[in-house]
Amino acid sequence: MTDRIIPLLDERVVAIHPPLARDLEAPDGLLADRLGRPLRDLRISVTDRCNFRCTYCMPKEVFDPDYRFLPHADLLSFEQITRLARIFIEHGVEKIRLTGGEPLLRRNLERLVEMLARLTTRDGRPLDLTLTTNGSILGRKARSLVEAGLRRVTVSLDALDDAVFKRMNDVDFPVTDVLEGIEAAAAAGLAPIKVNMVVKRGVNDREIVPLARHFKGSGHILRFIEFMDVGSTNGWKMDDVVPSAEVVARLDAAFGVRALDANYSGEVAERWGYADGSGEIGVISSVTRAFCSDCTRARLSTEGKLYLCLFAQQGYDLRELVRGGASDGQLSTVIGRIWRARADRYSEIRSEATVREKKIEMSYIGG
Ligand code: SAM
Ligand code: SF4
Ligand code: SF4
């Protein structure tokens, strides 16, 4: 029998091994990268596993029953995640998003939420702690997550039509269960909920208006995300992207919409409101309007690698430093140096050639 070739493994094992610092630098919260961008957001992937096989993220042909997910021994423990989160906060992080894979599949996730919810920002404010989920088990988990200290949640939902949704999640998962999860989360105190729809031309773009109609007036905020060339398994083509401008035009024709001011400078989603005042929607134009100049996000993978961009090809192995006994000061100095050297701006330089490069997978690093 010949060994199966698993193309994704390469990207996951390629790691940069940052040297331990001798002379320590105290974090002052003023860290900036080479393009002047501060470090404000940390996305933490807590598992690379998922119960869905969304065709644009974990196509079944690659993520099949033989696919080798990370073994449990490789994962950062909740204590290690919390320790690193605290160090990132000292550098200026104010918002943490838990993601995956499907984060609610990580056992006892509530315990991690509880540990992170206790952390405060440098100036003593509560951390903005949130989570992105496919909603499949949110109905069961919402109350315990709120009790653990979660305040916000984003649910991914790509269609209202059951047949379209099942085709996209590719595991026959019914849309009603996700809708119930959203309502359970709202009832548990997580409202207003952001609902993210990835739009792929010819696959679910006819769901734009029905989904908008469903959430219009509900208080929840539906956001449309351009299909991106993350990873190297989803067969991305520019023709599959529905530009946000087209999404807005379709919504305008159906309901009438007008532009709203950004909540804060550098906000990723462009905000739109229904002309009749019945709520808000957002568009995230990751492909047609790059927002790299405002990108303040770092990403920590399930096994402790630090990535500086969603489209990165290599991560910095922090786990080996953590497991090797590095002190907080040493870790903080290393993280500060890595961020200061950052110059990533993939979406601004995307080209035919970069699209073909091998990159880490979305299900590995999280959205
Ligand atoms: N499993 C969770 C979920 O689906 O919400 C969290 C992880 S998932 C990787 C995070 C987000 O990335 C989801 O909203 C998903 O739709 C989005 N996503 C995955 N692949 C994408 C792609 N190629 N382009 C745009 N968004 C993508
Ligand atoms: Fe799973 Fe989320 Fe990827 Fe879908 S988008 S396969 S739910 S990780
Ligand atoms: Fe940030 Fe990279 Fe996305 Fe640009 S392409 S916004 S640098 S994650």
XYZ file of C-alpha atoms and ligand atoms in Angstrom:
410
model
C 0.000 0.000 0.000
C 1.340 3.435 -0.869
C 1.207 6.300 1.580
C -1.508 8.826 0.948
C -0.233 12.286 0.168
C -1.794 14.845 2.423
C -1.112 18.178 0.794
C -2.102 20.314 3.772
C 0.336 18.856 6.223
C 3.220 20.815 4.735
C 1.782 24.196 5.554
C 0.989 23.142 9.084
C 4.421 21.784 9.883
C 6.374 24.596 8.284
C 7.173 26.780 11.237
C 9.453 29.620 12.067
C 11.251 29.023 15.335
C 11.752 32.400 16.953
C 14.849 32.585 19.156
C 14.368 33.339 22.826
C 15.222 36.917 23.631
C 18.141 37.641 25.982
C 17.432 41.290 26.632
C 13.802 41.699 27.597
C 11.520 44.526 26.485
C 8.532 45.468 28.612
C 5.279 45.721 26.618
C 3.834 49.241 26.557
C 0.677 48.657 24.486
C 2.085 50.884 21.751
C 3.404 48.135 19.526
C 3.184 48.877 15.784
C 4.203 46.790 12.783
C 6.234 47.990 9.785
C 3.114 49.541 8.265
C 2.244 51.351 11.501
C -0.583 48.980 12.464
C -1.141 48.305 16.173
C -1.979 44.864 17.595
C -5.611 45.001 18.749
C -7.319 41.703 17.860
C -6.423 38.126 18.540
C -8.213 35.220 16.887
C -7.675 31.944 18.647
C -8.413 28.686 16.876
C -9.370 26.069 19.457
C -9.789 23.087 17.143
C -9.125 22.199 13.505
C -12.073 19.778 13.480
C -15.557 20.499 12.231
C -18.870 18.674 11.886
C -19.573 20.505 8.578
C -17.787 20.098 5.274
C -18.601 23.479 3.720
C -17.518 23.085 0.136
C -15.621 26.395 0.139
C -13.741 25.607 3.367
C -13.337 21.866 4.037
C -14.106 20.084 0.771
C -14.871 16.416 1.428
C -12.351 15.189 -1.133
C -9.549 16.577 1.045
C -11.081 16.462 4.524
C -12.162 12.848 4.175
C -12.306 10.141 6.878
C -8.552 9.547 6.457
C -7.623 13.172 6.957
C -5.195 13.571 9.825
C -6.383 16.295 12.164
C -4.044 17.526 14.865
C -3.638 15.015 17.685
C -4.877 16.168 21.081
C -1.353 16.187 22.512
C -0.413 18.926 20.041
C -3.088 21.370 21.166
C -2.432 24.250 23.489
C -4.121 23.698 26.839
C -6.636 26.249 28.118
C -4.033 27.422 30.637
C -1.474 27.967 27.864
C -4.015 29.802 25.690
C -4.993 32.063 28.586
C -1.393 32.798 29.437
C -0.602 33.777 25.858
C -3.826 35.832 25.652
C -2.734 37.792 28.731
C 0.611 38.567 27.107
C -1.076 39.655 23.870
C -3.337 41.933 25.902
C -0.288 43.595 27.443
C 0.743 44.449 23.879
C -2.601 46.159 23.211
C -5.090 43.413 22.278
C -8.642 44.409 23.240
C -10.697 41.853 21.376
C -10.455 38.071 21.299
C -12.430 35.853 18.951
C -12.549 32.079 19.434
C -12.793 30.183 16.201
C -11.763 26.960 14.480
C -12.754 24.508 12.855
C -15.931 24.504 14.839
C -15.011 25.985 18.241
C -18.008 24.502 20.048
C -16.583 21.038 19.356
C -13.654 21.702 21.690
C -14.503 19.904 24.889
C -15.279 22.101 27.900
C -14.909 25.270 25.872
C -16.950 27.042 28.556
C -13.989 26.674 30.887
C -11.750 28.554 28.451
C -14.418 31.234 28.004
C -14.577 31.601 31.773
C -10.786 31.970 32.016
C -10.592 34.524 29.192
C -13.630 36.484 30.392
C -11.752 37.279 33.592
C -9.010 39.124 31.664
C -9.189 42.887 31.247
C -7.595 45.237 28.734
C -4.530 47.313 29.622
C -6.755 50.139 30.804
C -8.939 47.865 32.892
C -11.957 47.463 30.610
C -13.574 44.072 30.076
C -12.149 42.204 27.124
C -14.344 42.087 24.012
C -14.685 38.294 23.941
C -16.601 36.674 21.116
C -16.888 33.466 19.146
C -17.651 32.422 15.561
C -19.679 29.252 15.147
C -21.610 27.348 12.515
C -24.497 27.355 14.990
C -25.081 23.606 14.833
C -24.861 23.041 18.584
C -25.376 26.621 19.707
C -28.897 25.881 20.922
C -27.482 23.426 23.453
C -24.512 25.559 24.448
C -25.764 29.157 24.457
C -26.790 29.334 28.100
C -23.633 27.767 29.511
C -21.487 30.025 27.308
C -23.265 33.109 28.613
C -22.905 31.844 32.175
C -19.172 31.428 31.493
C -18.946 35.085 30.428
C -19.441 35.161 26.661
C -21.130 38.393 25.576
C -21.276 38.161 21.786
C -21.438 35.563 19.082
C -21.228 35.440 15.279
C -23.090 32.662 13.496
C -22.263 31.586 9.957
C -25.277 30.862 7.770
C -25.041 30.664 3.995
C -28.639 30.056 2.931
C -32.217 30.028 4.119
C -33.280 27.395 1.638
C -32.706 23.973 3.174
C -31.549 22.319 -0.042
C -29.006 25.063 -0.780
C -27.782 25.065 2.820
C -27.362 21.289 2.872
C -25.481 21.390 -0.412
C -23.094 23.936 1.073
C -22.485 22.287 4.457
C -22.302 18.934 2.628
C -23.304 16.937 5.704
C -27.067 17.263 5.279
C -27.402 19.647 8.220
C -30.838 21.336 8.292
C -31.149 25.103 8.333
C -33.852 25.056 11.026
C -31.361 23.850 13.637
C -29.073 26.822 12.958
C -32.019 29.242 13.068
C -33.041 27.723 16.406
C -29.453 28.088 17.623
C -29.545 31.790 16.747
C -32.799 32.288 18.619
C -31.534 30.334 21.629
C -28.414 32.486 21.692
C -30.518 35.649 21.547
C -32.747 34.375 24.351
C -29.673 33.564 26.446
C -28.521 37.191 26.194
C -26.166 37.201 23.196
C -28.333 39.495 21.023
C -27.863 41.286 18.700
C -26.246 38.437 16.808
C -24.082 38.870 13.747
C -24.901 36.367 11.031
C -22.223 35.874 8.360
C -23.054 34.658 4.870
C -20.246 33.787 2.474
C -21.573 34.474 -1.010
C -20.483 32.277 -3.888
C -21.816 33.032 -7.348
C -24.104 30.402 -8.781
C -24.113 28.493 -5.478
C -25.981 30.637 -2.957
C -26.220 34.153 -4.378
C -29.957 33.743 -4.889
C -30.198 33.430 -1.101
C -29.013 37.024 -0.527
C -32.458 38.602 -0.597
C -34.349 35.785 1.234
C -31.808 35.750 4.076
C -31.988 39.534 4.314
C -35.776 39.366 4.409
C -35.623 36.741 7.161
C -33.430 38.839 9.469
C -34.835 42.272 8.556
C -36.454 43.692 11.658
C -35.067 40.937 13.934
C -32.332 43.074 15.455
C -29.686 40.642 14.207
C -27.106 41.932 11.738
C -26.640 39.968 8.545
C -23.248 40.428 6.902
C -22.257 39.335 3.422
C -18.687 38.146 2.952
C -16.922 37.900 -0.374
C -15.676 34.375 -1.087
C -11.904 34.429 -0.516
C -8.903 32.524 -1.854
C -7.882 31.233 1.569
C -6.010 27.947 1.662
C -5.435 25.939 -1.456
C -8.231 23.390 -1.534
C -11.354 25.360 -2.371
C -10.694 25.940 -6.074
C -11.198 29.697 -5.780
C -11.820 31.694 -8.952
C -12.507 35.404 -9.226
C -15.645 34.545 -11.227
C -17.091 32.932 -8.076
C -16.886 36.177 -6.126
C -19.991 38.329 -5.929
C -18.599 41.823 -5.275
C -20.147 43.598 -2.299
C -21.243 46.422 -4.591
C -23.448 43.926 -6.407
C -24.835 42.571 -3.122
C -25.744 46.095 -2.033
C -27.361 46.815 -5.414
C -29.512 43.696 -5.116
C -30.568 44.618 -1.566
C -31.286 48.166 -2.642
C -33.527 46.941 -5.447
C -35.393 44.643 -3.050
C -35.721 46.828 0.050
C -33.994 50.189 -0.377
C -30.773 50.627 1.638
C -28.585 53.574 2.619
C -24.992 53.812 3.840
C -24.377 54.153 7.595
C -21.320 55.642 9.275
C -18.668 53.239 10.552
C -18.830 52.452 14.277
C -15.101 53.084 14.527
C -12.288 53.828 12.110
C -10.893 50.704 10.486
C -14.135 48.733 10.843
C -13.941 45.750 8.495
C -17.645 45.569 7.621
C -19.179 48.414 5.664
C -22.521 49.217 7.314
C -25.815 49.695 5.488
C -29.284 50.309 6.874
C -32.708 49.524 5.479
C -34.343 52.719 4.223
C -37.419 52.010 6.378
C -35.229 51.919 9.515
C -35.855 48.217 10.161
C -32.268 47.260 10.837
C -28.724 47.015 9.650
C -26.707 44.840 7.294
C -23.003 44.737 6.523
C -20.726 43.817 3.658
C -17.169 42.584 4.022
C -15.273 43.172 0.796
C -12.149 41.156 1.492
C -11.454 40.755 -2.217
C -12.734 43.886 -3.960
C -11.760 46.448 -1.318
C -8.703 45.359 0.626
C -8.546 46.628 4.183
C -4.999 45.542 5.012
C -3.945 49.070 5.966
C -6.223 48.776 9.012
C -5.525 45.126 9.809
C -4.729 44.830 13.501
C -5.342 41.063 13.746
C -3.031 38.299 14.903
C -4.026 34.653 14.749
C -3.069 31.847 17.092
C -3.504 28.340 15.713
C -4.792 25.366 17.668
C -1.248 24.098 18.290
C 0.203 27.455 19.180
C 1.569 29.011 16.014
C 1.266 32.730 15.546
C 0.158 33.867 12.092
C 0.238 37.482 10.999
C -2.195 37.193 8.091
C -5.093 34.970 7.029
C -3.151 34.185 3.866
C 0.151 33.455 5.574
C 2.250 30.496 4.546
C 4.197 30.169 7.782
C 3.544 30.635 11.454
C 5.801 31.315 14.425
C 5.965 28.414 16.829
C 5.073 29.836 20.238
C 4.169 26.445 21.685
C 7.739 25.238 21.700
C 8.686 28.337 23.696
C 5.769 27.850 26.089
C 6.535 24.162 26.566
C 10.244 24.897 26.783
C 9.763 26.993 29.894
C 10.011 30.543 28.490
C 9.117 33.240 30.997
C 6.289 35.746 30.425
C 8.900 38.411 29.745
C 10.635 36.265 27.143
C 7.360 35.402 25.410
C 6.262 39.015 25.440
C 9.556 40.160 23.944
C 9.378 37.527 21.203
C 5.772 38.432 20.315
C 6.646 42.135 20.264
C 9.546 41.537 17.876
C 7.487 39.354 15.566
C 4.732 41.989 15.351
C 7.189 44.830 14.775
C 8.594 42.993 11.737
C 5.133 42.374 10.221
C 4.529 43.716 6.714
C 1.720 41.384 5.510
C -0.873 42.901 3.175
C -1.981 39.999 1.040
C -5.312 41.367 -0.176
C -3.609 44.467 -1.502
C -1.173 42.472 -3.587
C -3.402 39.546 -4.623
C -2.647 38.390 -8.170
C -2.993 35.333 -10.382
C 0.309 34.117 -8.934
C -0.533 34.623 -5.242
C -3.871 32.854 -5.664
C -1.964 29.722 -6.668
C 0.448 29.850 -3.725
C 0.021 27.232 -1.016
C -1.474 28.847 2.053
C -2.823 27.689 5.373
C -6.419 26.483 5.393
C -9.304 28.492 6.824
C -10.474 25.523 8.904
C -6.994 25.361 10.469
C -6.516 28.998 11.349
C -10.133 30.193 11.674
C -11.846 33.136 10.037
N -16.809 26.862 11.964
C -17.067 28.195 12.375
C -17.983 28.880 11.409
O -18.184 28.386 10.303
O -18.488 29.941 11.776
C -15.829 29.034 12.601
C -14.679 28.848 11.659
S -15.013 29.303 9.967
C -13.484 28.919 9.205
C -15.052 31.070 10.110
C -15.703 31.810 8.975
O -14.902 31.690 7.820
C -17.082 31.338 8.590
O -17.985 32.420 8.642
C -16.902 30.868 7.179
O -18.056 31.051 6.419
C -15.759 31.702 6.707
N -15.050 31.165 5.557
C -14.521 29.932 5.411
N -13.937 29.798 4.198
C -14.101 30.991 3.572
C -13.730 31.493 2.296
N -13.068 30.747 1.413
N -14.055 32.774 1.982
C -14.726 33.540 2.871
N -15.100 33.125 4.092
C -14.805 31.865 4.433
Fe -16.613 24.101 9.367
Fe -16.826 26.730 9.578
Fe -15.295 25.654 7.670
Fe -17.905 25.389 7.475
S -16.775 27.334 7.435
S -16.398 23.749 7.204
S -18.531 25.249 9.571
S -14.945 25.522 9.837
Fe -5.089 41.414 7.298
Fe -3.862 39.706 5.695
Fe -6.496 40.111 5.471
Fe -4.777 42.014 4.710
S -5.013 40.018 3.790
S -6.645 42.291 5.942
S -3.141 41.732 6.252
S -5.427 39.208 7.239
